[in-house]
Coordinates of C-alpha atoms in Angstrom, one line a residue:
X15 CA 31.4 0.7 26.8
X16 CA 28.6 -0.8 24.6
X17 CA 27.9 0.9 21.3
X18 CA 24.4 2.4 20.4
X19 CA 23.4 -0.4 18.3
X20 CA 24.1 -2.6 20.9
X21 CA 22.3 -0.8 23.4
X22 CA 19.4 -0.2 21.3
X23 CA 19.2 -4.1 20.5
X24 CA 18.6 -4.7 23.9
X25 CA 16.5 -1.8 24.1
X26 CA 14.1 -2.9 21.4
X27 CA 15.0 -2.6 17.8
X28 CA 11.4 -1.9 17.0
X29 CA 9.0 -2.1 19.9
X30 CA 6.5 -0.3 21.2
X31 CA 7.7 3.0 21.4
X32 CA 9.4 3.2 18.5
X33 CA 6.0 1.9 16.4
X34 CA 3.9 5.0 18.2
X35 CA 6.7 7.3 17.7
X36 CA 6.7 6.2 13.8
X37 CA 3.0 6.5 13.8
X38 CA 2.8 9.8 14.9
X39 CA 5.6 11.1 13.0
X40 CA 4.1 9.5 10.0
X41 CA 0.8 11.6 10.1
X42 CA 3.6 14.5 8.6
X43 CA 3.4 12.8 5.3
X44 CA -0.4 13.4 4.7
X45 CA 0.0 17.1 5.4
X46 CA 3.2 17.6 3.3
X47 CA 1.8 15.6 0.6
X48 CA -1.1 17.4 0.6
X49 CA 0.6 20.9 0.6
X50 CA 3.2 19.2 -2.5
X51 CA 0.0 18.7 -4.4
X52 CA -2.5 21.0 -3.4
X53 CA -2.0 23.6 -6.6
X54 CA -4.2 20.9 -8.4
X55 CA -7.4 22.4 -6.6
X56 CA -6.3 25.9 -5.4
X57 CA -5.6 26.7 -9.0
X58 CA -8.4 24.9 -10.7
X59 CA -9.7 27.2 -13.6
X60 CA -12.7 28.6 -13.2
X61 CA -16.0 26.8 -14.8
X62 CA -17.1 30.0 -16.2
X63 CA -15.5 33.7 -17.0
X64 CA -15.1 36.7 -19.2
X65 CA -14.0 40.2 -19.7
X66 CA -16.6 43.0 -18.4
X67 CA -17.1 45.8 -20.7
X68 CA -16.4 49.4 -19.5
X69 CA -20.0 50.4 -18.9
X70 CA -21.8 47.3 -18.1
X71 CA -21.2 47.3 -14.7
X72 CA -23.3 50.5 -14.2
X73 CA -25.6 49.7 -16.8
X74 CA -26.4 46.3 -14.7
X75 CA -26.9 47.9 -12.2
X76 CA -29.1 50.3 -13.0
X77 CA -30.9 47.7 -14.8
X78 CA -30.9 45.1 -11.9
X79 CA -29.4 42.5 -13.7
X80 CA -27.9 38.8 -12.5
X81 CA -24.7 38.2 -14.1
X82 CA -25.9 35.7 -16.4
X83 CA -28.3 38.7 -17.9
X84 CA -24.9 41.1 -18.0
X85 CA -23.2 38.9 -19.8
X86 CA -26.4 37.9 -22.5
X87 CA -26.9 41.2 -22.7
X88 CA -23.2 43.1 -23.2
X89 CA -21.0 40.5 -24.2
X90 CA -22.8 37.7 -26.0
X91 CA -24.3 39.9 -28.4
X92 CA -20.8 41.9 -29.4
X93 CA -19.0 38.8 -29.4
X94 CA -21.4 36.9 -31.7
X95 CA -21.5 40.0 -34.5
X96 CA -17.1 39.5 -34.3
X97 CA -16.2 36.4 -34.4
X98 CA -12.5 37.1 -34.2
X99 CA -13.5 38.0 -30.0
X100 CA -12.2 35.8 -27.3
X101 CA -14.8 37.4 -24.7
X102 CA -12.4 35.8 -21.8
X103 CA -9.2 37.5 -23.3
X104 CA -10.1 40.6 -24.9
X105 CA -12.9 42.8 -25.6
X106 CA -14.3 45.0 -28.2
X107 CA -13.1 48.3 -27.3
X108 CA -16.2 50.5 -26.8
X109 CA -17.9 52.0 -23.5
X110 CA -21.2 51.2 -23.0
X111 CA -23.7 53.6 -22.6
X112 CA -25.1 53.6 -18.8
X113 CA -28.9 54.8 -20.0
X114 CA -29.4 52.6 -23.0
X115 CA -31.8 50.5 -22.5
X116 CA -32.2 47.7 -20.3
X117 CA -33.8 45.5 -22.7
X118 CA -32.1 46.1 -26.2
X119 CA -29.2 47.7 -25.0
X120 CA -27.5 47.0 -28.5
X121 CA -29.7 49.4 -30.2
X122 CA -27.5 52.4 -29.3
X123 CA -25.2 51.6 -31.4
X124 CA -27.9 51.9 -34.4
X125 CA -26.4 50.5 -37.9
X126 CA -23.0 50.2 -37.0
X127 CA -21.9 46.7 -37.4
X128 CA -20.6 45.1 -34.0
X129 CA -17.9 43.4 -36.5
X130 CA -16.1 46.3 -37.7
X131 CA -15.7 47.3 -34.0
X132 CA -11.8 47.3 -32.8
X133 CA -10.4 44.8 -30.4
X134 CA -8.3 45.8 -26.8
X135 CA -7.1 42.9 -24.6
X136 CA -8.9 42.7 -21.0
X137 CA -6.9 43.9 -18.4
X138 CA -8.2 43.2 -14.5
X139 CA -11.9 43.8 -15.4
X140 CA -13.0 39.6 -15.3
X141 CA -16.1 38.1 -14.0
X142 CA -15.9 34.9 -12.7
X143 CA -19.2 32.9 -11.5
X144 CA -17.2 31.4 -8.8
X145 CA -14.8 34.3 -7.9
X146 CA -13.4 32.6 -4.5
X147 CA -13.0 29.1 -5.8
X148 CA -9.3 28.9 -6.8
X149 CA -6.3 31.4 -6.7
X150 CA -7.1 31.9 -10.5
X151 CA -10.3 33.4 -9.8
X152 CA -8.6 35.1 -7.0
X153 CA -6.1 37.0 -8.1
X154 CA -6.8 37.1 -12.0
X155 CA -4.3 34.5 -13.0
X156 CA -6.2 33.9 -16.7
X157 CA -5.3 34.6 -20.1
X158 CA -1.9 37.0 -19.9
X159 CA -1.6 36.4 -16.4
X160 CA -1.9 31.8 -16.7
X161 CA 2.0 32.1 -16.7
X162 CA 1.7 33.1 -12.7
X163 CA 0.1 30.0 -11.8
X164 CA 2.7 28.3 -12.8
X165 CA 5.3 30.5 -10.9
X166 CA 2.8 29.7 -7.8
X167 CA 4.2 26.0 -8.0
X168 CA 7.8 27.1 -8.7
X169 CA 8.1 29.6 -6.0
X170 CA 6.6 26.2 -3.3
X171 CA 9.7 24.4 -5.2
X172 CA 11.5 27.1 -4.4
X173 CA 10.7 27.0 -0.9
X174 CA 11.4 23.4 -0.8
X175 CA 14.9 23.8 -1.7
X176 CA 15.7 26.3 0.5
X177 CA 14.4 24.4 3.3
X178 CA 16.5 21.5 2.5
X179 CA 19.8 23.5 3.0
X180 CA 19.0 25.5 5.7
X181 CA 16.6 23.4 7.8
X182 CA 18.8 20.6 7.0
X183 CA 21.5 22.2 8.3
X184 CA 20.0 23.0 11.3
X185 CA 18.8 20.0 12.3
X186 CA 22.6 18.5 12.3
X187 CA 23.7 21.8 14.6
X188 CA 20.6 21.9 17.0
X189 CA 18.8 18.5 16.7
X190 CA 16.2 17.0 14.9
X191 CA 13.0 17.9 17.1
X192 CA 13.8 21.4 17.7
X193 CA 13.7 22.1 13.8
X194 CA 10.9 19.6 13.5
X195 CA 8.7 21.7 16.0
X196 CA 10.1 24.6 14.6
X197 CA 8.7 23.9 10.9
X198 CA 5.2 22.5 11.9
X199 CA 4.5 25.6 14.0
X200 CA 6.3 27.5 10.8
X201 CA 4.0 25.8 8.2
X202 CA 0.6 26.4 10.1
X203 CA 1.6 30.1 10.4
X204 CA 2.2 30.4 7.0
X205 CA -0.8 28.6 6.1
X206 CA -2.6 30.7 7.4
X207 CA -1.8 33.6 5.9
X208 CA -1.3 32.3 2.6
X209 CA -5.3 31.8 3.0
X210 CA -5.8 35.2 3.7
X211 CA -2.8 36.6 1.5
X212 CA -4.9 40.5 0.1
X213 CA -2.4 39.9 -2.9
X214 CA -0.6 37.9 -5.0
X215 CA 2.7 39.1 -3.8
X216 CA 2.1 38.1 -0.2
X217 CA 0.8 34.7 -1.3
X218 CA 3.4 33.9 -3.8
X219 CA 5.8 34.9 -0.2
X220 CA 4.6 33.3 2.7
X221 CA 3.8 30.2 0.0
X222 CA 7.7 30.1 -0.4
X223 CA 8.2 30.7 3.2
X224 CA 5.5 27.4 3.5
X225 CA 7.7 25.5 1.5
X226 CA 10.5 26.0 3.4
X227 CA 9.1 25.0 6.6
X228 CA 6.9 22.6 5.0
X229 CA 10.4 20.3 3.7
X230 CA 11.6 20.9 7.5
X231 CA 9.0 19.0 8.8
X232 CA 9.3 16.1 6.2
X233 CA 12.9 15.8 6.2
X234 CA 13.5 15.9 9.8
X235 CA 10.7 13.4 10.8
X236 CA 12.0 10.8 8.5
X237 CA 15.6 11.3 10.2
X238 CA 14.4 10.8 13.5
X239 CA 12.3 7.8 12.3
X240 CA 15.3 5.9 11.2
X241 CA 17.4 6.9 13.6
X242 CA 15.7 5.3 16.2
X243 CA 14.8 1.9 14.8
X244 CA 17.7 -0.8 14.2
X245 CA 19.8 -1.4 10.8
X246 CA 16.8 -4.8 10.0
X247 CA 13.9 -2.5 11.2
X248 CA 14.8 0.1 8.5
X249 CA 12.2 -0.3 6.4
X250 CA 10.0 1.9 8.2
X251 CA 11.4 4.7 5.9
X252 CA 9.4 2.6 3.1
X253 CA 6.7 2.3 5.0
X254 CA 6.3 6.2 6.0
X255 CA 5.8 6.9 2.2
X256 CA 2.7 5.2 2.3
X257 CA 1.4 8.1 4.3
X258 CA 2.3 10.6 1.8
X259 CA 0.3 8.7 -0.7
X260 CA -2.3 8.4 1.8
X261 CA -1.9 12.6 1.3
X262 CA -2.3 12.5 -2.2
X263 CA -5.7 9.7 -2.1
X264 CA -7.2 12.2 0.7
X265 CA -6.4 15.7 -0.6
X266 CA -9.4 15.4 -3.6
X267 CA -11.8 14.4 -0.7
X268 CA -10.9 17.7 0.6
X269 CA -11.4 19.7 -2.1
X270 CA -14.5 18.1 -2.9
X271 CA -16.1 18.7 -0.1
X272 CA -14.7 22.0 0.4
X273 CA -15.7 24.6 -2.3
X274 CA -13.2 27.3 -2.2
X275 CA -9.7 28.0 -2.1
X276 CA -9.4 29.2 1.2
X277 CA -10.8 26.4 3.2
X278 CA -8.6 23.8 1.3
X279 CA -5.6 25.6 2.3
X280 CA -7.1 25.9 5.9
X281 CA -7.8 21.8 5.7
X282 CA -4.3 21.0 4.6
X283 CA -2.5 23.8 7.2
X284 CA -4.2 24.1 10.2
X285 CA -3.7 20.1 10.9
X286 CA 0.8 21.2 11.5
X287 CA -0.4 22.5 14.7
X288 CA -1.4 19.4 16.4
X289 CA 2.5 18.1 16.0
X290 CA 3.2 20.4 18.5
X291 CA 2.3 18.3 21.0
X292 CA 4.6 15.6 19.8
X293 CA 6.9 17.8 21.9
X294 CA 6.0 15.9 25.2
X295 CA 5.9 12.4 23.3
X296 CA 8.7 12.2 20.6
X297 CA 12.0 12.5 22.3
X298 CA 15.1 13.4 20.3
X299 CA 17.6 10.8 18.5
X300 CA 19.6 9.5 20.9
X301 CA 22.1 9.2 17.7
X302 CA 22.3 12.7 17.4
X303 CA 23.1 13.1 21.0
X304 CA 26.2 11.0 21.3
X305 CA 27.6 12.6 18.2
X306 CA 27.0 16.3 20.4
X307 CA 29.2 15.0 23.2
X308 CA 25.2 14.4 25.0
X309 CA 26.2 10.4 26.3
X310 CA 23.8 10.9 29.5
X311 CA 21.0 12.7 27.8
X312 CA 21.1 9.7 25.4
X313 CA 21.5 7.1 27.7
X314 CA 18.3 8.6 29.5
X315 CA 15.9 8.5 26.5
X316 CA 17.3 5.1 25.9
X317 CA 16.2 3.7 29.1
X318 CA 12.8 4.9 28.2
X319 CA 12.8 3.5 24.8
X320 CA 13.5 0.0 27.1
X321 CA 10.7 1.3 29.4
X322 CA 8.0 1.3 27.4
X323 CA 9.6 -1.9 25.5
X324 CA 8.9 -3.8 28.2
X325 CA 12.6 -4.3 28.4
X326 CA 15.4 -3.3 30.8
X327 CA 18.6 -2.2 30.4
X328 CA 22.1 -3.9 32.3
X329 CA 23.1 -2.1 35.1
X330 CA 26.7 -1.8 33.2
X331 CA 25.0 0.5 30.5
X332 CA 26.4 3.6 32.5
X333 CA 27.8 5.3 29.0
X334 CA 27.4 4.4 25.5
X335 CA 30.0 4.9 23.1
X336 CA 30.8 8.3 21.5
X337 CA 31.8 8.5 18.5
X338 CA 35.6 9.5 18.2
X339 CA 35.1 11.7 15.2
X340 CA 35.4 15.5 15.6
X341 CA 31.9 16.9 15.0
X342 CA 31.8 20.3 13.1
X343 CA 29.3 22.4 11.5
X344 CA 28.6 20.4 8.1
X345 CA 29.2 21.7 4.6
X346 CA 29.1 20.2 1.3
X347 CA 32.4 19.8 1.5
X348 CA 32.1 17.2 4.1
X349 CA 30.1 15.1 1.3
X350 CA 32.7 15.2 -1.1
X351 CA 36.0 15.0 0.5
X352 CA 36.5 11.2 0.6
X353 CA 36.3 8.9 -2.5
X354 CA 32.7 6.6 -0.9
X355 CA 31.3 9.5 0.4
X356 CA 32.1 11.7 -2.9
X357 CA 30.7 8.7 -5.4
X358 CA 27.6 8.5 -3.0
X359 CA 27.0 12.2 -2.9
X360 CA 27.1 12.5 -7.0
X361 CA 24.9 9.3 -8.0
X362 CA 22.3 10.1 -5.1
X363 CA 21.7 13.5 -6.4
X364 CA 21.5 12.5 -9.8
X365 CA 18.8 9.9 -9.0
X366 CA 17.1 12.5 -6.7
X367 CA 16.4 14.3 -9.5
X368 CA 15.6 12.4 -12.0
X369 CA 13.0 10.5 -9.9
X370 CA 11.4 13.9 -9.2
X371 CA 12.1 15.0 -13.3
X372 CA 9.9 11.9 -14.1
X373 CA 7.5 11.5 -11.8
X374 CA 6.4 15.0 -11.4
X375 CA 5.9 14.6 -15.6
X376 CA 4.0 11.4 -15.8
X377 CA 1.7 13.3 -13.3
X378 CA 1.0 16.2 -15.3
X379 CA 1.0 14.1 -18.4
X380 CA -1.7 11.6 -17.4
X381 CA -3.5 14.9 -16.2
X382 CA -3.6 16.9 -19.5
X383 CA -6.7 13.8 -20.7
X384 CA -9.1 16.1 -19.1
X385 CA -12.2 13.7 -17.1
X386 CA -12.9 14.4 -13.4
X387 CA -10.6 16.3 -11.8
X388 CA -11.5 14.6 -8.8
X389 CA -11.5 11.0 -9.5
X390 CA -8.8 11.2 -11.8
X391 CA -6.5 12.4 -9.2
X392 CA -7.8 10.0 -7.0
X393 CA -6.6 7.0 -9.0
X394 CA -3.6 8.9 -9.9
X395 CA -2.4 8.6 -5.9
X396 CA -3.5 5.0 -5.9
X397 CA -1.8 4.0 -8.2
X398 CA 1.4 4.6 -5.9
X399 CA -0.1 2.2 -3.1
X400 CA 1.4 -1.2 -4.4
X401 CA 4.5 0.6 -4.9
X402 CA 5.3 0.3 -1.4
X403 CA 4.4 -3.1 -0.7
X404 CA 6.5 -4.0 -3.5
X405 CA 9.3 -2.5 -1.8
X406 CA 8.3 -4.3 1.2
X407 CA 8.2 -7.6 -0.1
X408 CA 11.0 -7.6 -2.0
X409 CA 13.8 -5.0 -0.3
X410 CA 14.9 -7.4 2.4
X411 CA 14.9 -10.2 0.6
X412 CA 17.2 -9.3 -2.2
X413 CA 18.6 -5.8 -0.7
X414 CA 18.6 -2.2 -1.6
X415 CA 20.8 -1.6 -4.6
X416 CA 18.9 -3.9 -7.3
X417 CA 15.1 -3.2 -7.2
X418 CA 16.7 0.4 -7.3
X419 CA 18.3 -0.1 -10.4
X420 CA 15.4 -2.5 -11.7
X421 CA 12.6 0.2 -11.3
X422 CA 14.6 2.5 -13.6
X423 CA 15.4 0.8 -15.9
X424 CA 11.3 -0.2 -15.9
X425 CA 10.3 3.2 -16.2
X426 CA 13.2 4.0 -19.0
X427 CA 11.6 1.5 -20.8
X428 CA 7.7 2.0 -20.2
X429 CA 8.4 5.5 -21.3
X430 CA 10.3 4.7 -24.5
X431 CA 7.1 2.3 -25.6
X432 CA 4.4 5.0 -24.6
X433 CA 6.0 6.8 -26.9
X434 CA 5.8 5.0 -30.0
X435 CA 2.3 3.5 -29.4
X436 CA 0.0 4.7 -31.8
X437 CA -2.6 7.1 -30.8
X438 CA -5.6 5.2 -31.8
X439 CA -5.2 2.5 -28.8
X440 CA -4.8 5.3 -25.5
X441 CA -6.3 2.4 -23.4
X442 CA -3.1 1.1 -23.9
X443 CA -1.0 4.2 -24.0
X444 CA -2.2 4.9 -20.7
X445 CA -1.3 1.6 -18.8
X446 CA 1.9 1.3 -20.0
X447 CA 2.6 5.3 -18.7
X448 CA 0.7 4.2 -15.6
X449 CA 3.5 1.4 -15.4
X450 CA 6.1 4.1 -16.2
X451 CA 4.9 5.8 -13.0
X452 CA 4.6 2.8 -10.8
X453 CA 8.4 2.3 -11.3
X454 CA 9.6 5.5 -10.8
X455 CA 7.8 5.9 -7.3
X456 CA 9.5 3.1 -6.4
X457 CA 12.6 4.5 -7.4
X458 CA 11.8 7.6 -5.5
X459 CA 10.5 5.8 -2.7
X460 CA 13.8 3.9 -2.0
X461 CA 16.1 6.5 -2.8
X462 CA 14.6 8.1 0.7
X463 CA 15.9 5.0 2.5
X464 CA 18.9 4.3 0.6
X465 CA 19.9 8.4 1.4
X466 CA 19.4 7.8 4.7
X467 CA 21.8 5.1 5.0
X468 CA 24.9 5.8 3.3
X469 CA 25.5 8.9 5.3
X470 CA 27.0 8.9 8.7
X471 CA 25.4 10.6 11.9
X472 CA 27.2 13.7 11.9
X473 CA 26.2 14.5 8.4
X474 CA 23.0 11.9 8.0
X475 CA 20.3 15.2 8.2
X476 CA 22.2 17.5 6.4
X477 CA 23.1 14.7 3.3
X478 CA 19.6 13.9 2.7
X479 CA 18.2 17.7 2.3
X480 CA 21.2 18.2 0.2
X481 CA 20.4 15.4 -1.8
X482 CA 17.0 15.5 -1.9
X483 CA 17.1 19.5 -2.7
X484 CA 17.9 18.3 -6.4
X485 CA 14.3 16.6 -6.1
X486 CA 12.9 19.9 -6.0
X487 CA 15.3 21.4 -8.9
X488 CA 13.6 18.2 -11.0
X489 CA 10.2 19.8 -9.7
X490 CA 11.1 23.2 -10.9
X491 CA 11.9 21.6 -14.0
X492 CA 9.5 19.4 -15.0
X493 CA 6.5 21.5 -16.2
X494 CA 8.7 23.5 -18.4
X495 CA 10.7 20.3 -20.0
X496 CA 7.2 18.5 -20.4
X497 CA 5.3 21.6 -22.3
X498 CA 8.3 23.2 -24.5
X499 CA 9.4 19.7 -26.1
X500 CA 5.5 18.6 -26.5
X501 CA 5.4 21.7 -28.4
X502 CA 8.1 20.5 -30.4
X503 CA 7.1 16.4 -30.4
X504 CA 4.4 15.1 -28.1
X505 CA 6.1 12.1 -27.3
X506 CA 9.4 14.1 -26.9
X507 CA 9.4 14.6 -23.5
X508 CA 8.7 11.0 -22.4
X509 CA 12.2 9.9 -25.1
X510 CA 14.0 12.4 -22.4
X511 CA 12.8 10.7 -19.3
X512 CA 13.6 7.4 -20.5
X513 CA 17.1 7.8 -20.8
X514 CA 17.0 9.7 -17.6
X515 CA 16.0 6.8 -16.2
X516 CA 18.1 4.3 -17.6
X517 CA 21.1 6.1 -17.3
X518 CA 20.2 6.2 -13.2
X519 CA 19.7 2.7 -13.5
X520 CA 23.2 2.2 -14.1
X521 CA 24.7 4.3 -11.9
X522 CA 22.8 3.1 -8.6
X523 CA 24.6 -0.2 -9.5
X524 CA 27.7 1.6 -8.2
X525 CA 26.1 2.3 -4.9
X526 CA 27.3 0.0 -1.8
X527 CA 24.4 -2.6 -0.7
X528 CA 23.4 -1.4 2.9
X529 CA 20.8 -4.6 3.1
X530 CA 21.0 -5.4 7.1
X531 CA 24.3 -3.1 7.8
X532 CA 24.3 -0.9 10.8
X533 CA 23.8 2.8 9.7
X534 CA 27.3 4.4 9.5
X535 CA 28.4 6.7 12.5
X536 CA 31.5 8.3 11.0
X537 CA 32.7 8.9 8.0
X538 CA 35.3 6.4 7.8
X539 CA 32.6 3.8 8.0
X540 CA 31.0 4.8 5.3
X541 CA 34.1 4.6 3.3
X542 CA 34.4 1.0 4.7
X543 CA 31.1 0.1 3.1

């Protein structure tokens, strides 16, 4: 009986079939790229905002004021005779009078000095000019309350862990499409009500139930697109991270042209729903089959795959080879029992995270210049393009395990200089971060392919999310790490993800090269590696 490779060989390695099933799978990187980033513009702060003053709500109405006029009129002038008011945080605490007068309402209070007038901090009573353009607007998420938007992005993390353990788990036990179906139809759902969430509490949990469903529908399409190309074609799963960038260069188009929160969650949600119909055009991995005892059902989408190759297979191809290993419900345990697969489990989850650690904080550190939002995020996402073609160029040619360790050490050392360049050339500053960030991507861009191959079938779905769940503890992570040590030293946090980085440079050195090897079907080939 032939093996799978050899069927798939003669099948076509990367034909026809296989380039519109990557295509369409791929389109799930611009929506879960999209969803990763899209706190940028749903929690925007608000151009304009400040605390209403018991009393001036009746009083402007009874006067027929705009906004603008309320605020002149009962704010402006108690904030300018104390200067010690923030009007956005806290208020003078008085109650206006509801029949002073609507053009000098100040002269009610006589002599008294507005400066001698106590302070109380605002609580619920803001006015935003824009009240529906973010979630901070939204749900009051200012002064006291900034600390929640924050959580917002953990709790998606949050989600993205849990999705990597369970969903990941599922998709080794049931197969890849079901669970792939499962979370697109899972996301758009949640989406959905997310956008319409009449609290906080029921966004912050359908947004963690998004998250979950959201890393199902990354994860698994990935799987299934190297699954079913051949060990020299495997740099698809290089080339599928272009679309997530793609995510990231398309999501400020979105938000510009759509001016509230709502509708941007729509945009980036809705769009999960037209996978479903990948349900008559993606078929599931014939690798995952054989190792479910499912020979026929494999052989059967194989002959397809040959089909629409323009390819046939021989008449002998009656049964392809089953793998002889017993196939159980994975655990960790599975990762860590032999001495390869232990070694490989351990380096990839330190370099899973750290890519995430540093990337997610050159992000928010080339954000915190200020400039347009819109633009600047832009550039930020196309910035990552070249990394992918770098990989391109140069992952065949000289293999897997040493651009890997190359790019790390390049960001462990574009972050050490960034932070000893003075402050008086930024122009500079800023390149050498923005190299920094070029590097890591294309450390976290290969450690997606490199994942994928050192695990066998049986456990290939279920090593990545475990893996890659350590990407979202570095996501968790980062925004506190970045903000408590630049408290402390501006330049701190960047001295932390340089040795981060170089430390994972030299640990991915003592990964196996999989350049042009067949991806492992058992664990005993991986120890043979």
């Amino acid at each position: 009986m032939p093996s799978f490779d050899e069927v798939l060989k003669e099948a076509g390695e990367f034909g026809r079939f296989q380039k519109r099933v990557f295509f369409l799978l791929s389109q799930t990187g611009i929506t879960f790229s999209s969803l990763f980033a899209s706190v940028v513009f749903l929690g925007r702060a608000p151009d304009s905002f400040w605390c209403r003053i018991p009393g001036a709500a009746e009083l402007s109405e009874r006067c027929g004021w705009t906004l603008e006029e309320e605020r002149n009129f009962t704010v402006l002038p108690l904030q300018l005779g104390n200067e010690s008011v923030r009007a956005e945080c806290e208020r003078p605490a008085v109650t206006w009078d509801t029949s002073a007068s609507c053009t000098s309402p100040l002269a009610s209070y006589g002599n008294h000095s507005t400066g001698t007038l106590p302070l109380a901090p605002c609580h619920d009573t803001w006015v935003y000019e824009q009240p529906h353009s973010s979630i901070v607007s939204e749900y009051d998420l200012v002064c006291g309350n900034a600390w929640m938007l924050d959580l917002s992005q953990a709790i998606l993390n949050l989600g993205f862990l849990a999705g990597a353990f369970i969903l990941g788990y599922a998709a080794d036990r049931y197969g890849r499409i079901p669970i792939y179906l499962l979370s697109c139809l899972g996301v758009g759902i949640c989406g959905i009500i997310v956008a319409f969430s009449p609290n906080f509490t029921v966004f912050l949990i359908f947004r963690f139930l998004q998250g979950i469903f959201g890393k199902g529908t990354w994860m698994t399409c990935y799987v299934i697109v190297t699954e079913i190309v051949g060990s020299d074609q495997r740099i698809v799963g290089i080339v599928i991270q272009i679309f997530f960038t793609l995510g990231i260069i398309i999501l400020p188009g979105i938000a510009y042209l759509i001016p509230t929160w709502q509708g941007i969650q729509l945009a980036i949600s809705l769009p999960n729903f037209l996978f479903l119909l990948y349900y008559w055009v993606v078929p599931e991995s014939p690798r995952w089959l054989l190792t479910r005892k499912k020979g026929e059902k494999a052989l059967k989408i194989m002959h397809n795959i040959a089909k629409h190759n323009g390819k046939f297979l021989s008449p002998h191809y009656s049964e392809i080879t089953i793998s002889n290993e017993e196939v159980s419900n994975p655990s960790f345990f599975d990762l860590v029992r032999t001495p390869q697969m232990r070694r490989n489990t351990l380096i990839l989850m330190y370099a899973w995270f750290t890519s995430a650690l540093i990337y997610q904080g050159l992000v928010m550190r080339l954000g915190i210049v200020g400039g347009n939002l819109y633009l600047d995020f832009f550039i930020s996402g196309a910035v990552e393009l070249p990394a992918a073609f770098l990989i391109i160029v140069t992952i065949d040619r000289v293999g897997r395990r040493l651009p890997f360790a190359v790019s790390n050490i390049v960001a462990s050392i574009a972050c050490l200089i960034t932070a000893f360049l003075p402050e008086d050339i930024p122009w500079l500053k800023t390149t050498v971060a923005t190299l920094g960030r070029l590097s890591i991507t294309i450390a976290f861009e290969i450690v997606y392919l490199v994942n994928s191959e050192l695990y066998p079938t049986t456990l290939r779905n279920f090593g990545v999310s475990l893996c890659s769940s350590l990407c979202d503890l570095g996501g968790i992570i980062a925004p506190f790490l970045l903000f408590r040590l630049a408290a402390i030293w501006l330049e701190l946090p960047l001295i932390i993800f340089s040795i981060l980085a170089a430390v994972c440079g030299l640990l991915v050195l003592l990964l196996p090269e999989t350049k042009g090897i067949s991806l492992p079907e058992t664990v005993e080939d991986v120890e043979q590696l």
